[in-house]
Amino acid sequence: MIMKEHTHFREDGTEYTHVHHNGDGVAESHVHHHNHGGTGHVHRHVHSAEEKKKVMNRLSRAIGHLEAVKRMVERDEDCSEVLIQLAAVRSAINNTGKVILKNHLDHCIVEAIEQNDMETIRALDEAIDKFIK
């Protein structure tokens, strides 16, 4: 099993660490360390291979649409058609975001509520604000 750990910092200065377990492709775990007034909180969730595959397939479709738009621009195709295809790309990305949000709600937010982890809930609120902009 291969394990990689990456430490990151949010805009508010809180630290979080992603730990990737890439053995057999079964699941990937993320560990998030939040600083709650000096005490560290560890939040862990696991994505099933099926959930990950759904997201990866959606991302691949969005990338394919975007590459098609790029080729349309290179060929000087009709601007109206380019805009229609860009709308399809935006829709594919938004739908991917919905899948990720639902997975996050089903796993991480349920756990955060059970543990009274307001930092995770606040982070989701910020992420939604940025995604919806």
PDB file of C-alpha atoms in Angstrom:
ATOM      1  CA  MET A   1       0.000   0.000   0.000  1.00  0.00           C
ATOM      2  CA  ILE A   2       1.333   3.444  -0.938  1.00  0.00           C
ATOM      3  CA  MET A   3       0.631   6.323   1.415  1.00  0.00           C
ATOM      4  CA  LYS A   4       1.229   9.978   0.574  1.00  0.00           C
ATOM      5  CA  GLU A   5       0.661  12.839   2.975  1.00  0.00           C
ATOM      6  CA  HIS A   6       0.242  16.465   1.936  1.00  0.00           C
ATOM      7  CA  THR A   7      -0.150  19.322   4.405  1.00  0.00           C
ATOM      8  CA  HIS A   8      -2.022  22.440   3.279  1.00  0.00           C
ATOM      9  CA  PHE A   9      -3.163  25.676   4.883  1.00  0.00           C
ATOM     10  CA  ARG A  10      -6.514  27.362   4.411  1.00  0.00           C
ATOM     11  CA  GLU A  11      -6.949  31.115   3.960  1.00  0.00           C
ATOM     12  CA  ASP A  12      -7.824  31.394   7.664  1.00  0.00           C
ATOM     13  CA  GLY A  13      -4.536  29.749   8.640  1.00  0.00           C
ATOM     14  CA  THR A  14      -5.958  26.389   9.727  1.00  0.00           C
ATOM     15  CA  GLU A  15      -3.913  23.388   8.680  1.00  0.00           C
ATOM     16  CA  TYR A  16      -5.252  20.281   7.014  1.00  0.00           C
ATOM     17  CA  THR A  17      -3.514  17.164   5.809  1.00  0.00           C
ATOM     18  CA  HIS A  18      -4.542  14.887   2.954  1.00  0.00           C
ATOM     19  CA  VAL A  19      -3.400  11.295   3.339  1.00  0.00           C
ATOM     20  CA  HIS A  20      -3.817   9.219   0.172  1.00  0.00           C
ATOM     21  CA  HIS A  21      -3.927   5.439   0.544  1.00  0.00           C
ATOM     22  CA  ASN A  22      -3.537   4.052  -2.954  1.00  0.00           C
ATOM     23  CA  GLY A  23      -3.611   0.320  -2.472  1.00  0.00           C
ATOM     24  CA  ASP A  24      -5.954  -1.795  -4.604  1.00  0.00           C
ATOM     25  CA  GLY A  25      -7.894   1.371  -5.588  1.00  0.00           C
ATOM     26  CA  VAL A  26     -10.548   0.620  -2.960  1.00  0.00           C
ATOM     27  CA  ALA A  27     -10.721   3.880  -1.056  1.00  0.00           C
ATOM     28  CA  GLU A  28      -8.946   7.118  -0.399  1.00  0.00           C
ATOM     29  CA  SER A  29      -8.880   8.652   3.044  1.00  0.00           C
ATOM     30  CA  HIS A  30      -8.418  12.307   3.841  1.00  0.00           C
ATOM     31  CA  VAL A  31      -7.390  13.528   7.256  1.00  0.00           C
ATOM     32  CA  HIS A  32      -8.196  17.122   8.118  1.00  0.00           C
ATOM     33  CA  HIS A  33      -6.632  18.773  11.155  1.00  0.00           C
ATOM     34  CA  HIS A  34      -8.546  21.797  12.380  1.00  0.00           C
ATOM     35  CA  ASN A  35      -7.296  24.111  15.059  1.00  0.00           C
ATOM     36  CA  HIS A  36     -10.151  24.598  17.544  1.00  0.00           C
ATOM     37  CA  GLY A  37      -8.738  27.081  20.010  1.00  0.00           C
ATOM     38  CA  GLY A  38      -5.424  25.271  20.239  1.00  0.00           C
ATOM     39  CA  THR A  39      -6.826  21.722  20.275  1.00  0.00           C
ATOM     40  CA  GLY A  40      -6.358  19.683  17.140  1.00  0.00           C
ATOM     41  CA  HIS A  41      -9.383  17.882  15.702  1.00  0.00           C
ATOM     42  CA  VAL A  42      -8.967  15.072  13.207  1.00  0.00           C
ATOM     43  CA  HIS A  43     -11.711  14.562  10.639  1.00  0.00           C
ATOM     44  CA  ARG A  44     -11.539  11.456   8.442  1.00  0.00           C
ATOM     45  CA  HIS A  45     -13.730  10.306   5.580  1.00  0.00           C
ATOM     46  CA  VAL A  46     -13.408   7.579   2.996  1.00  0.00           C
ATOM     47  CA  HIS A  47     -14.545   7.684  -0.608  1.00  0.00           C
ATOM     48  CA  SER A  48     -15.650   4.377  -2.074  1.00  0.00           C
ATOM     49  CA  ALA A  49     -14.188   3.290  -5.392  1.00  0.00           C
ATOM     50  CA  GLU A  50     -17.677   3.628  -6.906  1.00  0.00           C
ATOM     51  CA  GLU A  51     -18.103   7.224  -5.678  1.00  0.00           C
ATOM     52  CA  LYS A  52     -14.656   8.146  -6.942  1.00  0.00           C
ATOM     53  CA  LYS A  53     -15.305   6.513 -10.319  1.00  0.00           C
ATOM     54  CA  LYS A  54     -18.531   8.503 -10.768  1.00  0.00           C
ATOM     55  CA  VAL A  55     -16.729  11.775 -10.091  1.00  0.00           C
ATOM     56  CA  MET A  56     -13.786  10.857 -12.328  1.00  0.00           C
ATOM     57  CA  ASN A  57     -16.148   9.930 -15.183  1.00  0.00           C
ATOM     58  CA  ARG A  58     -17.976  13.245 -14.851  1.00  0.00           C
ATOM     59  CA  LEU A  59     -14.682  15.147 -14.837  1.00  0.00           C
ATOM     60  CA  SER A  60     -13.498  13.253 -17.921  1.00  0.00           C
ATOM     61  CA  ARG A  61     -16.694  14.202 -19.762  1.00  0.00           C
ATOM     62  CA  ALA A  62     -16.288  17.862 -18.777  1.00  0.00           C
ATOM     63  CA  ILE A  63     -12.663  17.824 -19.961  1.00  0.00           C
ATOM     64  CA  GLY A  64     -13.760  16.229 -23.238  1.00  0.00           C
ATOM     65  CA  HIS A  65     -16.396  18.937 -23.750  1.00  0.00           C
ATOM     66  CA  LEU A  66     -13.840  21.645 -23.016  1.00  0.00           C
ATOM     67  CA  GLU A  67     -11.335  20.152 -25.471  1.00  0.00           C
ATOM     68  CA  ALA A  68     -14.101  20.123 -28.107  1.00  0.00           C
ATOM     69  CA  VAL A  69     -14.775  23.812 -27.430  1.00  0.00           C
ATOM     70  CA  LYS A  70     -11.068  24.547 -27.818  1.00  0.00           C
ATOM     71  CA  ARG A  71     -11.062  22.814 -31.220  1.00  0.00           C
ATOM     72  CA  MET A  72     -14.170  24.778 -32.237  1.00  0.00           C
ATOM     73  CA  VAL A  73     -12.417  28.058 -31.460  1.00  0.00           C
ATOM     74  CA  GLU A  74      -9.296  26.935 -33.364  1.00  0.00           C
ATOM     75  CA  ARG A  75     -11.499  26.185 -36.400  1.00  0.00           C
ATOM     76  CA  ASP A  76     -13.305  29.561 -36.135  1.00  0.00           C
ATOM     77  CA  GLU A  77     -16.667  27.867 -35.701  1.00  0.00           C
ATOM     78  CA  ASP A  78     -19.824  29.842 -35.062  1.00  0.00           C
ATOM     79  CA  CYS A  79     -19.689  31.781 -31.770  1.00  0.00           C
ATOM     80  CA  SER A  80     -23.251  30.776 -30.902  1.00  0.00           C
ATOM     81  CA  GLU A  81     -22.282  27.105 -31.125  1.00  0.00           C
ATOM     82  CA  VAL A  82     -19.186  27.724 -29.000  1.00  0.00           C
ATOM     83  CA  LEU A  83     -21.325  29.387 -26.328  1.00  0.00           C
ATOM     84  CA  ILE A  84     -23.753  26.454 -26.350  1.00  0.00           C
ATOM     85  CA  GLN A  85     -20.865  24.027 -25.840  1.00  0.00           C
ATOM     86  CA  LEU A  86     -19.429  26.206 -23.057  1.00  0.00           C
ATOM     87  CA  ALA A  87     -22.822  25.990 -21.356  1.00  0.00           C
ATOM     88  CA  ALA A  88     -22.547  22.190 -21.569  1.00  0.00           C
ATOM     89  CA  VAL A  89     -19.090  22.360 -19.931  1.00  0.00           C
ATOM     90  CA  ARG A  90     -20.411  24.583 -17.146  1.00  0.00           C
ATOM     91  CA  SER A  91     -23.344  22.222 -16.602  1.00  0.00           C
ATOM     92  CA  ALA A  92     -21.031  19.194 -16.442  1.00  0.00           C
ATOM     93  CA  ILE A  93     -18.830  20.916 -13.860  1.00  0.00           C
ATOM     94  CA  ASN A  94     -21.835  22.037 -11.797  1.00  0.00           C
ATOM     95  CA  ASN A  95     -23.258  18.509 -11.832  1.00  0.00           C
ATOM     96  CA  THR A  96     -19.899  17.131 -10.721  1.00  0.00           C
ATOM     97  CA  GLY A  97     -19.928  19.638  -7.867  1.00  0.00           C
ATOM     98  CA  LYS A  98     -23.393  18.431  -6.860  1.00  0.00           C
ATOM     99  CA  VAL A  99     -22.171  14.821  -6.692  1.00  0.00           C
ATOM    100  CA  ILE A 100     -19.178  15.847  -4.568  1.00  0.00           C
ATOM    101  CA  LEU A 101     -21.404  17.971  -2.318  1.00  0.00           C
ATOM    102  CA  LYS A 102     -23.869  15.120  -1.796  1.00  0.00           C
ATOM    103  CA  ASN A 103     -21.035  12.731  -0.904  1.00  0.00           C
ATOM    104  CA  HIS A 104     -19.595  15.300   1.491  1.00  0.00           C
ATOM    105  CA  LEU A 105     -22.974  15.813   3.156  1.00  0.00           C
ATOM    106  CA  ASP A 106     -23.613  12.076   3.441  1.00  0.00           C
ATOM    107  CA  HIS A 107     -20.251  11.329   5.034  1.00  0.00           C
ATOM    108  CA  CYS A 108     -18.320  14.289   6.414  1.00  0.00           C
ATOM    109  CA  ILE A 109     -21.087  16.633   7.467  1.00  0.00           C
ATOM    110  CA  VAL A 110     -23.099  13.884   9.160  1.00  0.00           C
ATOM    111  CA  GLU A 111     -19.963  13.005  11.134  1.00  0.00           C
ATOM    112  CA  ALA A 112     -19.234  16.680  11.849  1.00  0.00           C
ATOM    113  CA  ILE A 113     -22.728  17.191  13.256  1.00  0.00           C
ATOM    114  CA  GLU A 114     -22.409  14.080  15.413  1.00  0.00           C
ATOM    115  CA  GLN A 115     -19.077  15.390  16.755  1.00  0.00           C
ATOM    116  CA  ASN A 116     -20.230  19.011  17.011  1.00  0.00           C
ATOM    117  CA  ASP A 117     -17.401  19.942  14.609  1.00  0.00           C
ATOM    118  CA  MET A 118     -18.436  23.466  13.649  1.00  0.00           C
ATOM    119  CA  GLU A 119     -15.137  24.070  11.792  1.00  0.00           C
ATOM    120  CA  THR A 120     -15.990  21.438   9.164  1.00  0.00           C
ATOM    121  CA  ILE A 121     -19.481  22.861   8.774  1.00  0.00           C
ATOM    122  CA  ARG A 122     -18.057  26.389   8.425  1.00  0.00           C
ATOM    123  CA  ALA A 123     -15.556  25.136   5.822  1.00  0.00           C
ATOM    124  CA  LEU A 124     -18.423  23.619   3.808  1.00  0.00           C
ATOM    125  CA  ASP A 125     -20.300  26.925   3.983  1.00  0.00           C
ATOM    126  CA  GLU A 126     -17.250  28.751   2.601  1.00  0.00           C
ATOM    127  CA  ALA A 127     -16.741  26.131  -0.119  1.00  0.00           C
ATOM    128  CA  ILE A 128     -20.386  26.426  -1.226  1.00  0.00           C
ATOM    129  CA  ASP A 129     -20.052  30.226  -1.409  1.00  0.00           C
ATOM    130  CA  LYS A 130     -16.975  29.892  -3.628  1.00  0.00           C
ATOM    131  CA  PHE A 131     -18.525  27.172  -5.810  1.00  0.00           C
ATOM    132  CA  ILE A 132     -21.745  29.106  -6.417  1.00  0.00           C
ATOM    133  CA  LYS A 133     -20.101  32.464  -7.266  1.00  0.00           C
TER     134      LYS A 133
END
